[in-house]
Amino acid sequence: MTNNTSPGLSNIFKDFFKSEKAGGLILIFCTIISLLIANSGWGNGYTHFWHSPLNLSFSTIKLDYSVEEWINDGLMTVFFLMVGLEIERELYVGELSDFKNALLPIVAAIGGMAIPALIHFYFNHGTTTQSGIGVPMATDIAFSLGVLSLLGSRVPPSLKIFLTALAIIDDLGAVIIIAVFYTKDFSAVNLFIAIGIFLFLLILNRLKVYKIWVYLVPGALMWYFMLKSGVHATISGVLLAFAIPFNKDDSVNPSYKLQHALHNIVNFFIIPLFALANTGIQLAAGWLNHLYSKNSIGIIAGLVLGKPIGIFVLSWFVIAMKWCRLPEGTDLKKLLGAGILAGIGFTMSIFITNLAFTGETEIIQDSKIAVLLASMLAAVAGMIILFLSGKQRYVE
């Protein structure tokens, strides 16, 4: 039976979903390859490569970082720039532009962040791993949509939009968490300079300066001073996104043009590279025993149980109160399945892991294993629930 449940589904979202779908599948492939290499005879050399120094200098500016740090602090800023552009678009013309439509994914995202954080805090408060509270709070857009795509036409387009909006709000929450809780060696002077550049870019925005390079050059300087301020440099990517002008006419919309240009770069280069650099985990003897640590339990329970519980319960409540309605073509079973898939933390969870446990190599490794295991469990469980939720076929 064919049922068109989304007559207004835009081509922009279709392109976005297809891009995220392919990016998610490549992400899964890169993770498997990275784990296999790391635990083969080439493992030591593979790990050493990512940790090897890559020092750059420009006049008086010296940047001494490893290959992995350049990816996590540099290239991931471009990822956050694209996330910011996606959030900006959603706020202007997407699912989040209408409060009634936006309320359900907003409430769902809040539940999906709060309950996992509380679960991790319950197991880890007062311990050295308490700072990992942000690890199970995030949802990986590319990975979750990549898994969702495997179900094809069994999933209504409205559920894809819901999961995308939820993940975008989740990312915004993760950005706030990074900015507030994972700031180290704070420098007020450098932060003041970075904020000053951001304000300058906002003035250009108000003056309707539409040339993208005019924003990208100062944006690079903002990244440098943000890096030196102690606030994580990737925050500059989100700030830059909101400084770039938005126009509802895509033919003259610099925000959309930049977002469109970055999609393939991020999904097919930056995120796979991030996966290769951060999932090359060498499984030491007894690694299974570490899954019983309070930190690992908090991460796994937070993602696999906390995410769907928080998303489903809060969503059910606002729907029961008639403050929101289910997305068209979606029932509570499908909503539960989407909530389980939101437990795929991966990119954001691994990223926050690196910030939460800086210098704690063993804890970082154990946390990454927990994130990978939880993401795999969430992916399989979510697919099963959605597969069994009905045989109806949908067309976009």
mmCIF file of C-alpha atoms in Angstrom:
data_model
loop_
_atom_site.group_PDB
_atom_site.id
_atom_site.type_symbol
_atom_site.label_atom_id
_atom_site.label_comp_id
_atom_site.label_asym_id
_atom_site.label_seq_id
_atom_site.Cartn_x
_atom_site.Cartn_y
_atom_site.Cartn_z
ATOM 1 C CA MET A 1 0.000 0.000 0.000
ATOM 2 C CA THR A 2 1.361 3.392 -0.910
ATOM 3 C CA ASN A 3 0.672 6.399 1.220
ATOM 4 C CA ASN A 4 2.023 9.854 0.581
ATOM 5 C CA THR A 5 2.299 11.344 4.039
ATOM 6 C CA SER A 6 4.486 14.301 3.207
ATOM 7 C CA PRO A 7 3.150 16.397 0.338
ATOM 8 C CA GLY A 8 5.231 19.380 1.350
ATOM 9 C CA LEU A 9 8.540 17.600 1.816
ATOM 10 C CA SER A 10 11.070 19.948 0.262
ATOM 11 C CA ASN A 11 13.770 18.993 -2.211
ATOM 12 C CA ILE A 12 16.273 20.618 0.141
ATOM 13 C CA PHE A 13 15.429 18.135 2.885
ATOM 14 C CA LYS A 14 15.495 15.223 0.419
ATOM 15 C CA ASP A 15 18.992 16.256 -0.676
ATOM 16 C CA PHE A 16 20.004 16.664 2.965
ATOM 17 C CA PHE A 17 18.697 13.214 3.901
ATOM 18 C CA LYS A 18 20.390 11.521 0.934
ATOM 19 C CA SER A 19 23.672 13.225 1.827
ATOM 20 C CA GLU A 20 23.399 12.228 5.493
ATOM 21 C CA LYS A 21 22.386 8.689 4.480
ATOM 22 C CA ALA A 22 25.503 8.118 2.387
ATOM 23 C CA GLY A 23 27.677 9.878 4.962
ATOM 24 C CA GLY A 24 26.328 7.642 7.725
ATOM 25 C CA LEU A 25 27.076 4.452 5.810
ATOM 26 C CA ILE A 26 30.627 5.643 5.050
ATOM 27 C CA LEU A 27 31.016 6.499 8.742
ATOM 28 C CA ILE A 28 30.108 2.939 9.719
ATOM 29 C CA PHE A 29 32.584 1.548 7.158
ATOM 30 C CA CYS A 30 35.444 3.819 8.357
ATOM 31 C CA THR A 31 34.845 2.829 11.969
ATOM 32 C CA ILE A 32 35.062 -0.869 11.154
ATOM 33 C CA ILE A 33 38.240 -0.349 9.090
ATOM 34 C CA SER A 34 39.829 1.762 11.850
ATOM 35 C CA LEU A 35 39.129 -0.866 14.523
ATOM 36 C CA LEU A 36 40.477 -3.668 12.322
ATOM 37 C CA ILE A 37 43.714 -1.822 11.503
ATOM 38 C CA ALA A 38 44.255 -0.723 15.126
ATOM 39 C CA ASN A 39 44.043 -4.326 16.285
ATOM 40 C CA SER A 40 46.192 -5.778 13.516
ATOM 41 C CA GLY A 41 49.968 -5.962 13.115
ATOM 42 C CA TRP A 42 49.895 -2.355 11.873
ATOM 43 C CA GLY A 43 48.133 -1.133 15.014
ATOM 44 C CA ASN A 44 51.062 0.647 16.695
ATOM 45 C CA GLY A 45 52.068 2.480 13.526
ATOM 46 C CA TYR A 46 48.460 3.421 12.829
ATOM 47 C CA THR A 47 47.987 4.881 16.313
ATOM 48 C CA HIS A 48 51.365 6.633 16.192
ATOM 49 C CA PHE A 49 50.453 8.335 12.897
ATOM 50 C CA TRP A 50 47.399 10.073 14.392
ATOM 51 C CA HIS A 51 49.422 11.202 17.412
ATOM 52 C CA SER A 52 52.428 12.395 15.411
ATOM 53 C CA PRO A 53 53.128 16.170 15.485
ATOM 54 C CA LEU A 54 51.978 18.455 12.681
ATOM 55 C CA ASN A 55 53.342 21.900 13.512
ATOM 56 C CA LEU A 56 52.399 24.984 11.503
ATOM 57 C CA SER A 57 53.547 28.584 11.809
ATOM 58 C CA PHE A 58 52.355 31.807 10.189
ATOM 59 C CA SER A 59 54.567 34.806 10.979
ATOM 60 C CA THR A 60 54.387 35.078 14.809
ATOM 61 C CA ILE A 61 51.581 32.510 15.107
ATOM 62 C CA LYS A 62 52.762 29.013 16.005
ATOM 63 C CA LEU A 63 50.418 26.044 16.189
ATOM 64 C CA ASP A 64 51.951 22.868 17.603
ATOM 65 C CA TYR A 65 49.407 20.064 17.489
ATOM 66 C CA SER A 66 49.197 16.392 16.542
ATOM 67 C CA VAL A 67 47.374 15.140 13.451
ATOM 68 C CA GLU A 68 44.464 14.009 15.659
ATOM 69 C CA GLU A 69 44.275 17.421 17.383
ATOM 70 C CA TRP A 70 44.195 19.219 14.023
ATOM 71 C CA ILE A 71 41.259 17.047 13.022
ATOM 72 C CA ASN A 72 39.407 17.464 16.333
ATOM 73 C CA ASP A 73 40.107 21.173 16.857
ATOM 74 C CA GLY A 74 40.481 22.310 13.258
ATOM 75 C CA LEU A 75 38.506 20.261 10.754
ATOM 76 C CA MET A 76 35.716 19.624 13.251
ATOM 77 C CA THR A 77 35.202 23.394 13.387
ATOM 78 C CA VAL A 78 34.052 23.101 9.771
ATOM 79 C CA PHE A 79 31.676 20.337 10.879
ATOM 80 C CA PHE A 80 30.272 22.645 13.570
ATOM 81 C CA LEU A 81 30.018 25.440 11.018
ATOM 82 C CA MET A 82 27.766 23.223 8.917
ATOM 83 C CA VAL A 83 25.776 22.204 12.005
ATOM 84 C CA GLY A 84 25.288 25.894 12.785
ATOM 85 C CA LEU A 85 24.147 26.606 9.229
ATOM 86 C CA GLU A 86 21.649 23.713 9.468
ATOM 87 C CA ILE A 87 20.311 25.060 12.762
ATOM 88 C CA GLU A 88 20.037 28.549 11.248
ATOM 89 C CA ARG A 89 18.089 27.235 8.262
ATOM 90 C CA GLU A 90 15.757 25.191 10.465
ATOM 91 C CA LEU A 91 15.027 28.300 12.545
ATOM 92 C CA TYR A 92 14.220 30.436 9.497
ATOM 93 C CA VAL A 93 12.405 28.124 7.088
ATOM 94 C CA GLY A 94 12.564 24.568 8.408
ATOM 95 C CA GLU A 95 10.805 22.428 10.978
ATOM 96 C CA LEU A 96 11.853 24.781 13.802
ATOM 97 C CA SER A 97 10.500 27.940 12.122
ATOM 98 C CA ASP A 98 6.946 27.191 13.287
ATOM 99 C CA PHE A 99 6.674 26.875 17.067
ATOM 100 C CA LYS A 100 3.883 24.293 16.928
ATOM 101 C CA ASN A 101 5.923 22.047 14.635
ATOM 102 C CA ALA A 102 9.139 22.697 16.542
ATOM 103 C CA LEU A 103 7.768 22.008 20.018
ATOM 104 C CA LEU A 104 7.696 18.193 19.730
ATOM 105 C CA PRO A 105 11.351 17.719 18.607
ATOM 106 C CA ILE A 106 12.445 20.423 21.090
ATOM 107 C CA VAL A 107 10.728 18.661 24.004
ATOM 108 C CA ALA A 108 11.948 15.272 22.755
ATOM 109 C CA ALA A 109 15.534 16.557 22.517
ATOM 110 C CA ILE A 110 15.393 18.003 26.041
ATOM 111 C CA GLY A 111 14.185 14.652 27.394
ATOM 112 C CA GLY A 112 16.819 12.873 25.289
ATOM 113 C CA MET A 113 19.577 14.997 26.843
ATOM 114 C CA ALA A 114 18.354 15.235 30.445
ATOM 115 C CA ILE A 115 17.627 11.557 31.209
ATOM 116 C CA PRO A 116 20.972 10.196 29.856
ATOM 117 C CA ALA A 117 22.824 12.908 31.807
ATOM 118 C CA LEU A 118 20.959 11.986 34.990
ATOM 119 C CA ILE A 119 21.700 8.282 34.457
ATOM 120 C CA HIS A 120 25.428 8.925 33.999
ATOM 121 C CA PHE A 121 25.443 11.277 36.999
ATOM 122 C CA TYR A 122 23.691 8.641 39.130
ATOM 123 C CA PHE A 123 26.497 6.143 38.506
ATOM 124 C CA ASN A 124 29.421 8.591 38.515
ATOM 125 C CA HIS A 125 28.708 11.506 40.874
ATOM 126 C CA GLY A 126 31.616 12.132 43.203
ATOM 127 C CA THR A 127 34.029 10.058 41.078
ATOM 128 C CA THR A 128 36.821 11.042 38.702
ATOM 129 C CA THR A 129 34.588 10.204 35.730
ATOM 130 C CA GLN A 130 31.762 12.568 36.703
ATOM 131 C CA SER A 131 32.904 14.976 33.956
ATOM 132 C CA GLY A 132 31.676 12.447 31.381
ATOM 133 C CA ILE A 133 28.076 13.481 32.046
ATOM 134 C CA GLY A 134 27.861 15.074 28.588
ATOM 135 C CA VAL A 135 29.007 11.958 26.695
ATOM 136 C CA PRO A 136 25.628 10.129 26.466
ATOM 137 C CA MET A 137 23.639 13.302 25.764
ATOM 138 C CA ALA A 138 24.350 13.631 22.029
ATOM 139 C CA THR A 139 22.806 12.126 18.882
ATOM 140 C CA ASP A 140 24.833 11.538 15.724
ATOM 141 C CA ILE A 141 22.874 12.939 12.746
ATOM 142 C CA ALA A 142 24.804 11.154 9.986
ATOM 143 C CA PHE A 143 24.955 7.768 11.717
ATOM 144 C CA SER A 144 21.308 7.743 12.863
ATOM 145 C CA LEU A 145 19.966 8.827 9.473
ATOM 146 C CA GLY A 146 22.303 6.369 7.758
ATOM 147 C CA VAL A 147 20.776 3.529 9.798
ATOM 148 C CA LEU A 148 17.252 4.893 9.255
ATOM 149 C CA SER A 149 17.863 4.855 5.495
ATOM 150 C CA LEU A 150 18.385 1.088 5.571
ATOM 151 C CA LEU A 151 14.656 0.726 6.267
ATOM 152 C CA GLY A 152 13.811 2.521 3.026
ATOM 153 C CA SER A 153 10.137 3.214 2.400
ATOM 154 C CA ARG A 154 9.014 1.516 5.638
ATOM 155 C CA VAL A 155 9.713 4.826 7.412
ATOM 156 C CA PRO A 156 7.423 7.835 6.811
ATOM 157 C CA PRO A 157 9.266 10.993 5.663
ATOM 158 C CA SER A 158 7.791 12.885 8.621
ATOM 159 C CA LEU A 159 9.712 10.599 11.014
ATOM 160 C CA LYS A 160 12.954 11.366 9.165
ATOM 161 C CA ILE A 161 12.269 15.089 9.579
ATOM 162 C CA PHE A 162 11.460 14.582 13.276
ATOM 163 C CA LEU A 163 14.704 12.666 13.900
ATOM 164 C CA THR A 164 16.719 15.248 11.948
ATOM 165 C CA ALA A 165 15.213 18.177 13.881
ATOM 166 C CA LEU A 166 15.740 16.326 17.178
ATOM 167 C CA ALA A 167 19.394 15.605 16.324
ATOM 168 C CA ILE A 168 20.005 19.216 15.278
ATOM 169 C CA ILE A 169 18.589 20.486 18.593
ATOM 170 C CA ASP A 170 20.717 17.837 20.335
ATOM 171 C CA ASP A 171 23.785 19.225 18.559
ATOM 172 C CA LEU A 172 22.895 22.726 19.728
ATOM 173 C CA GLY A 173 22.656 21.358 23.267
ATOM 174 C CA ALA A 174 26.048 19.667 22.851
ATOM 175 C CA VAL A 175 27.583 22.950 21.657
ATOM 176 C CA ILE A 176 26.282 24.725 24.778
ATOM 177 C CA ILE A 177 27.609 21.913 26.993
ATOM 178 C CA ILE A 178 31.046 22.125 25.352
ATOM 179 C CA ALA A 179 31.148 25.925 25.741
ATOM 180 C CA VAL A 180 30.013 25.934 29.390
ATOM 181 C CA PHE A 181 31.501 22.802 30.933
ATOM 182 C CA TYR A 182 34.589 21.911 28.903
ATOM 183 C CA THR A 183 36.531 25.170 28.964
ATOM 184 C CA LYS A 184 40.111 24.896 30.222
ATOM 185 C CA ASP A 185 43.040 27.320 30.763
ATOM 186 C CA PHE A 186 40.698 30.252 30.285
ATOM 187 C CA SER A 187 42.082 33.481 28.755
ATOM 188 C CA ALA A 188 39.665 36.435 28.972
ATOM 189 C CA VAL A 189 41.760 38.539 26.562
ATOM 190 C CA ASN A 190 41.673 35.997 23.738
ATOM 191 C CA LEU A 191 37.970 35.322 24.304
ATOM 192 C CA PHE A 192 37.289 39.093 24.220
ATOM 193 C CA ILE A 193 39.096 39.342 20.854
ATOM 194 C CA ALA A 194 37.164 36.350 19.465
ATOM 195 C CA ILE A 195 33.826 37.832 20.592
ATOM 196 C CA GLY A 196 34.885 41.185 19.115
ATOM 197 C CA ILE A 197 35.434 39.525 15.725
ATOM 198 C CA PHE A 198 32.024 37.854 16.032
ATOM 199 C CA LEU A 199 30.357 41.217 16.734
ATOM 200 C CA PHE A 200 32.145 42.698 13.712
ATOM 201 C CA LEU A 201 30.751 39.889 11.556
ATOM 202 C CA LEU A 202 27.260 40.554 12.917
ATOM 203 C CA ILE A 203 27.621 44.181 11.830
ATOM 204 C CA LEU A 204 28.549 43.001 8.325
ATOM 205 C CA ASN A 205 25.444 40.814 8.439
ATOM 206 C CA ARG A 206 23.245 43.779 9.326
ATOM 207 C CA LEU A 207 24.835 45.775 6.503
ATOM 208 C CA LYS A 208 23.784 42.925 4.162
ATOM 209 C CA VAL A 209 27.303 42.108 3.033
ATOM 210 C CA TYR A 210 26.727 38.847 1.149
ATOM 211 C CA LYS A 211 30.251 37.889 -0.001
ATOM 212 C CA ILE A 212 31.130 34.684 1.845
ATOM 213 C CA TRP A 213 34.915 35.216 1.896
ATOM 214 C CA VAL A 214 34.406 38.427 3.881
ATOM 215 C CA TYR A 215 33.121 36.196 6.717
ATOM 216 C CA LEU A 216 35.490 33.252 6.300
ATOM 217 C CA VAL A 217 38.750 35.211 6.676
ATOM 218 C CA PRO A 218 37.811 36.898 9.992
ATOM 219 C CA GLY A 219 36.182 33.578 10.943
ATOM 220 C CA ALA A 220 39.590 31.894 10.734
ATOM 221 C CA LEU A 221 41.000 34.539 13.096
ATOM 222 C CA MET A 222 38.055 34.036 15.441
ATOM 223 C CA TRP A 223 38.889 30.296 15.454
ATOM 224 C CA TYR A 224 42.504 31.057 16.458
ATOM 225 C CA PHE A 225 41.625 33.375 19.333
ATOM 226 C CA MET A 226 38.866 31.035 20.513
ATOM 227 C CA LEU A 227 41.423 28.204 20.508
ATOM 228 C CA LYS A 228 43.777 30.278 22.630
ATOM 229 C CA SER A 229 41.004 31.414 24.969
ATOM 230 C CA GLY A 230 40.440 27.933 26.400
ATOM 231 C CA VAL A 231 36.857 27.792 25.100
ATOM 232 C CA HIS A 232 36.824 24.952 22.603
ATOM 233 C CA ALA A 233 37.687 26.262 19.141
ATOM 234 C CA THR A 234 34.818 24.461 17.427
ATOM 235 C CA ILE A 235 32.405 26.934 19.072
ATOM 236 C CA SER A 236 33.737 29.522 16.607
ATOM 237 C CA GLY A 237 32.235 27.428 13.792
ATOM 238 C CA VAL A 238 28.731 27.783 15.240
ATOM 239 C CA LEU A 239 29.197 31.524 15.896
ATOM 240 C CA LEU A 240 30.418 32.031 12.339
ATOM 241 C CA ALA A 241 27.344 30.202 11.010
ATOM 242 C CA PHE A 242 24.979 32.565 12.803
ATOM 243 C CA ALA A 243 26.933 35.596 11.587
ATOM 244 C CA ILE A 244 26.546 34.634 7.912
ATOM 245 C CA PRO A 245 23.427 36.273 6.408
ATOM 246 C CA PHE A 246 20.370 34.154 5.625
ATOM 247 C CA ASN A 247 17.947 34.882 2.791
ATOM 248 C CA LYS A 248 14.847 32.856 1.970
ATOM 249 C CA ASP A 249 15.758 33.107 -1.709
ATOM 250 C CA ASP A 250 18.389 30.371 -2.084
ATOM 251 C CA SER A 251 19.725 31.886 -5.310
ATOM 252 C CA VAL A 252 21.155 34.778 -3.281
ATOM 253 C CA ASN A 253 21.418 33.061 0.116
ATOM 254 C CA PRO A 254 25.082 32.916 1.266
ATOM 255 C CA SER A 255 24.152 30.683 4.214
ATOM 256 C CA TYR A 256 22.553 28.073 1.953
ATOM 257 C CA LYS A 257 25.358 28.290 -0.641
ATOM 258 C CA LEU A 258 27.997 27.661 2.023
ATOM 259 C CA GLN A 259 25.950 24.870 3.621
ATOM 260 C CA HIS A 260 25.504 23.243 0.208
ATOM 261 C CA ALA A 261 29.253 23.548 -0.510
ATOM 262 C CA LEU A 262 30.213 22.028 2.848
ATOM 263 C CA HIS A 263 27.849 19.020 2.826
ATOM 264 C CA ASN A 264 30.021 16.688 0.751
ATOM 265 C CA ILE A 265 33.260 17.928 2.334
ATOM 266 C CA VAL A 266 31.927 17.245 5.828
ATOM 267 C CA ASN A 267 30.058 13.992 5.146
ATOM 268 C CA PHE A 268 32.582 12.354 2.832
ATOM 269 C CA PHE A 269 35.885 13.709 4.172
ATOM 270 C CA ILE A 270 35.851 15.370 7.599
ATOM 271 C CA ILE A 271 33.535 12.979 9.481
ATOM 272 C CA PRO A 272 35.135 9.812 8.008
ATOM 273 C CA LEU A 273 38.572 11.253 8.871
ATOM 274 C CA PHE A 274 37.352 11.980 12.396
ATOM 275 C CA ALA A 275 36.147 8.371 12.679
ATOM 276 C CA LEU A 276 39.480 6.990 11.444
ATOM 277 C CA ALA A 277 41.449 9.181 13.873
ATOM 278 C CA ASN A 278 39.270 8.597 16.930
ATOM 279 C CA THR A 279 38.125 4.990 16.703
ATOM 280 C CA GLY A 280 41.526 3.369 16.215
ATOM 281 C CA ILE A 281 41.092 1.719 19.615
ATOM 282 C CA GLN A 282 43.580 -1.007 20.494
ATOM 283 C CA LEU A 283 41.662 -3.529 22.574
ATOM 284 C CA ALA A 284 43.921 -4.478 25.477
ATOM 285 C CA ALA A 285 43.569 -7.714 27.434
ATOM 286 C CA GLY A 286 40.604 -7.528 29.798
ATOM 287 C CA TRP A 287 38.901 -4.697 27.936
ATOM 288 C CA LEU A 288 35.537 -6.409 28.400
ATOM 289 C CA ASN A 289 35.883 -6.032 32.169
ATOM 290 C CA HIS A 290 36.093 -2.247 31.757
ATOM 291 C CA LEU A 291 32.551 -2.255 30.384
ATOM 292 C CA TYR A 292 31.444 -2.853 33.981
ATOM 293 C CA SER A 293 33.015 0.386 35.195
ATOM 294 C CA LYS A 294 30.652 3.077 36.463
ATOM 295 C CA ASN A 295 31.601 5.363 33.567
ATOM 296 C CA SER A 296 30.961 2.728 30.901
ATOM 297 C CA ILE A 297 27.675 1.693 32.487
ATOM 298 C CA GLY A 298 26.605 5.335 32.662
ATOM 299 C CA ILE A 299 27.410 5.880 28.971
ATOM 300 C CA ILE A 300 25.796 2.665 27.705
ATOM 301 C CA ALA A 301 22.686 2.954 29.899
ATOM 302 C CA GLY A 302 22.421 6.660 29.083
ATOM 303 C CA LEU A 303 22.464 6.130 25.314
ATOM 304 C CA VAL A 304 20.600 2.823 25.025
ATOM 305 C CA LEU A 305 17.972 3.376 27.750
ATOM 306 C CA GLY A 306 18.073 7.046 28.726
ATOM 307 C CA LYS A 307 17.700 8.415 25.210
ATOM 308 C CA PRO A 308 14.531 6.521 24.222
ATOM 309 C CA ILE A 309 12.996 6.910 27.693
ATOM 310 C CA GLY A 310 13.574 10.668 27.745
ATOM 311 C CA ILE A 311 12.410 11.185 24.162
ATOM 312 C CA PHE A 312 9.395 8.875 24.301
ATOM 313 C CA VAL A 313 8.045 9.833 27.754
ATOM 314 C CA LEU A 314 8.266 13.595 27.248
ATOM 315 C CA SER A 315 6.889 13.317 23.718
ATOM 316 C CA TRP A 316 3.996 11.154 24.910
ATOM 317 C CA PHE A 317 3.236 13.656 27.679
ATOM 318 C CA VAL A 318 3.003 16.750 25.420
ATOM 319 C CA ILE A 319 0.981 14.761 22.866
ATOM 320 C CA ALA A 320 -1.396 13.509 25.588
ATOM 321 C CA MET A 321 -1.780 17.105 26.798
ATOM 322 C CA LYS A 322 -2.607 18.054 23.179
ATOM 323 C CA TRP A 323 0.209 20.602 23.107
ATOM 324 C CA CYS A 324 1.716 18.738 20.137
ATOM 325 C CA ARG A 325 0.664 16.098 17.652
ATOM 326 C CA LEU A 326 2.432 13.068 16.269
ATOM 327 C CA PRO A 327 4.182 13.646 12.927
ATOM 328 C CA GLU A 328 1.934 12.624 10.018
ATOM 329 C CA GLY A 329 2.032 8.874 9.348
ATOM 330 C CA THR A 330 3.799 8.210 12.648
ATOM 331 C CA ASP A 331 2.480 6.241 15.623
ATOM 332 C CA LEU A 332 3.896 5.685 19.108
ATOM 333 C CA LYS A 333 5.808 2.553 18.023
ATOM 334 C CA LYS A 334 7.618 4.505 15.310
ATOM 335 C CA LEU A 335 8.258 7.329 17.765
ATOM 336 C CA LEU A 336 9.832 4.812 20.149
ATOM 337 C CA GLY A 337 11.958 3.415 17.311
ATOM 338 C CA ALA A 338 13.208 6.917 16.444
ATOM 339 C CA GLY A 339 13.964 7.514 20.130
ATOM 340 C CA ILE A 340 16.064 4.357 20.249
ATOM 341 C CA LEU A 341 17.968 5.379 17.099
ATOM 342 C CA ALA A 342 18.698 8.725 18.780
ATOM 343 C CA GLY A 343 20.844 6.678 21.169
ATOM 344 C CA ILE A 344 23.455 6.495 18.419
ATOM 345 C CA GLY A 345 25.824 9.047 19.937
ATOM 346 C CA PHE A 346 29.023 8.323 18.017
ATOM 347 C CA THR A 347 30.610 11.513 16.565
ATOM 348 C CA MET A 348 29.405 13.961 19.211
ATOM 349 C CA SER A 349 29.785 11.480 22.070
ATOM 350 C CA ILE A 350 33.354 10.616 21.065
ATOM 351 C CA PHE A 351 34.101 14.314 20.580
ATOM 352 C CA ILE A 352 32.855 15.154 24.090
ATOM 353 C CA THR A 353 34.763 12.147 25.466
ATOM 354 C CA ASN A 354 38.016 13.701 24.264
ATOM 355 C CA LEU A 355 37.140 16.957 26.031
ATOM 356 C CA ALA A 356 35.822 15.390 29.241
ATOM 357 C CA PHE A 357 38.847 13.196 29.943
ATOM 358 C CA THR A 358 41.781 15.147 28.496
ATOM 359 C CA GLY A 359 45.024 13.272 29.143
ATOM 360 C CA GLU A 360 43.246 10.234 30.633
ATOM 361 C CA THR A 361 44.128 7.812 27.822
ATOM 362 C CA GLU A 362 42.694 4.677 29.427
ATOM 363 C CA ILE A 363 39.390 6.342 30.389
ATOM 364 C CA ILE A 364 39.095 7.836 26.890
ATOM 365 C CA GLN A 365 39.633 4.423 25.309
ATOM 366 C CA ASP A 366 37.111 2.735 27.611
ATOM 367 C CA SER A 367 34.585 5.529 27.006
ATOM 368 C CA LYS A 368 34.947 5.234 23.232
ATOM 369 C CA ILE A 369 34.379 1.470 23.422
ATOM 370 C CA ALA A 370 31.250 2.125 25.495
ATOM 371 C CA VAL A 371 30.031 4.702 22.951
ATOM 372 C CA LEU A 372 30.631 2.320 20.040
ATOM 373 C CA LEU A 373 28.879 -0.582 21.782
ATOM 374 C CA ALA A 374 25.937 1.588 22.837
ATOM 375 C CA SER A 375 25.602 3.076 19.345
ATOM 376 C CA MET A 376 25.619 -0.413 17.807
ATOM 377 C CA LEU A 377 22.965 -1.661 20.258
ATOM 378 C CA ALA A 378 20.812 1.432 19.630
ATOM 379 C CA ALA A 379 21.138 1.011 15.853
ATOM 380 C CA VAL A 380 20.103 -2.667 15.893
ATOM 381 C CA ALA A 381 17.282 -2.214 18.431
ATOM 382 C CA GLY A 382 15.928 0.865 16.654
ATOM 383 C CA MET A 383 15.903 -0.896 13.295
ATOM 384 C CA ILE A 384 14.081 -3.911 14.722
ATOM 385 C CA ILE A 385 11.387 -1.761 16.385
ATOM 386 C CA LEU A 386 10.817 0.302 13.234
ATOM 387 C CA PHE A 387 10.825 -2.789 11.011
ATOM 388 C CA LEU A 388 8.168 -4.442 13.172
ATOM 389 C CA SER A 389 6.088 -1.274 13.570
ATOM 390 C CA GLY A 390 4.209 -1.883 10.317
ATOM 391 C CA LYS A 391 4.537 -3.034 6.707
ATOM 392 C CA GLN A 392 3.064 0.092 5.177
ATOM 393 C CA ARG A 393 5.163 1.690 2.460
ATOM 394 C CA TYR A 394 5.595 5.444 2.140
ATOM 395 C CA VAL A 395 6.530 7.743 -0.713
ATOM 396 C CA GLU A 396 8.241 11.088 -0.329
#
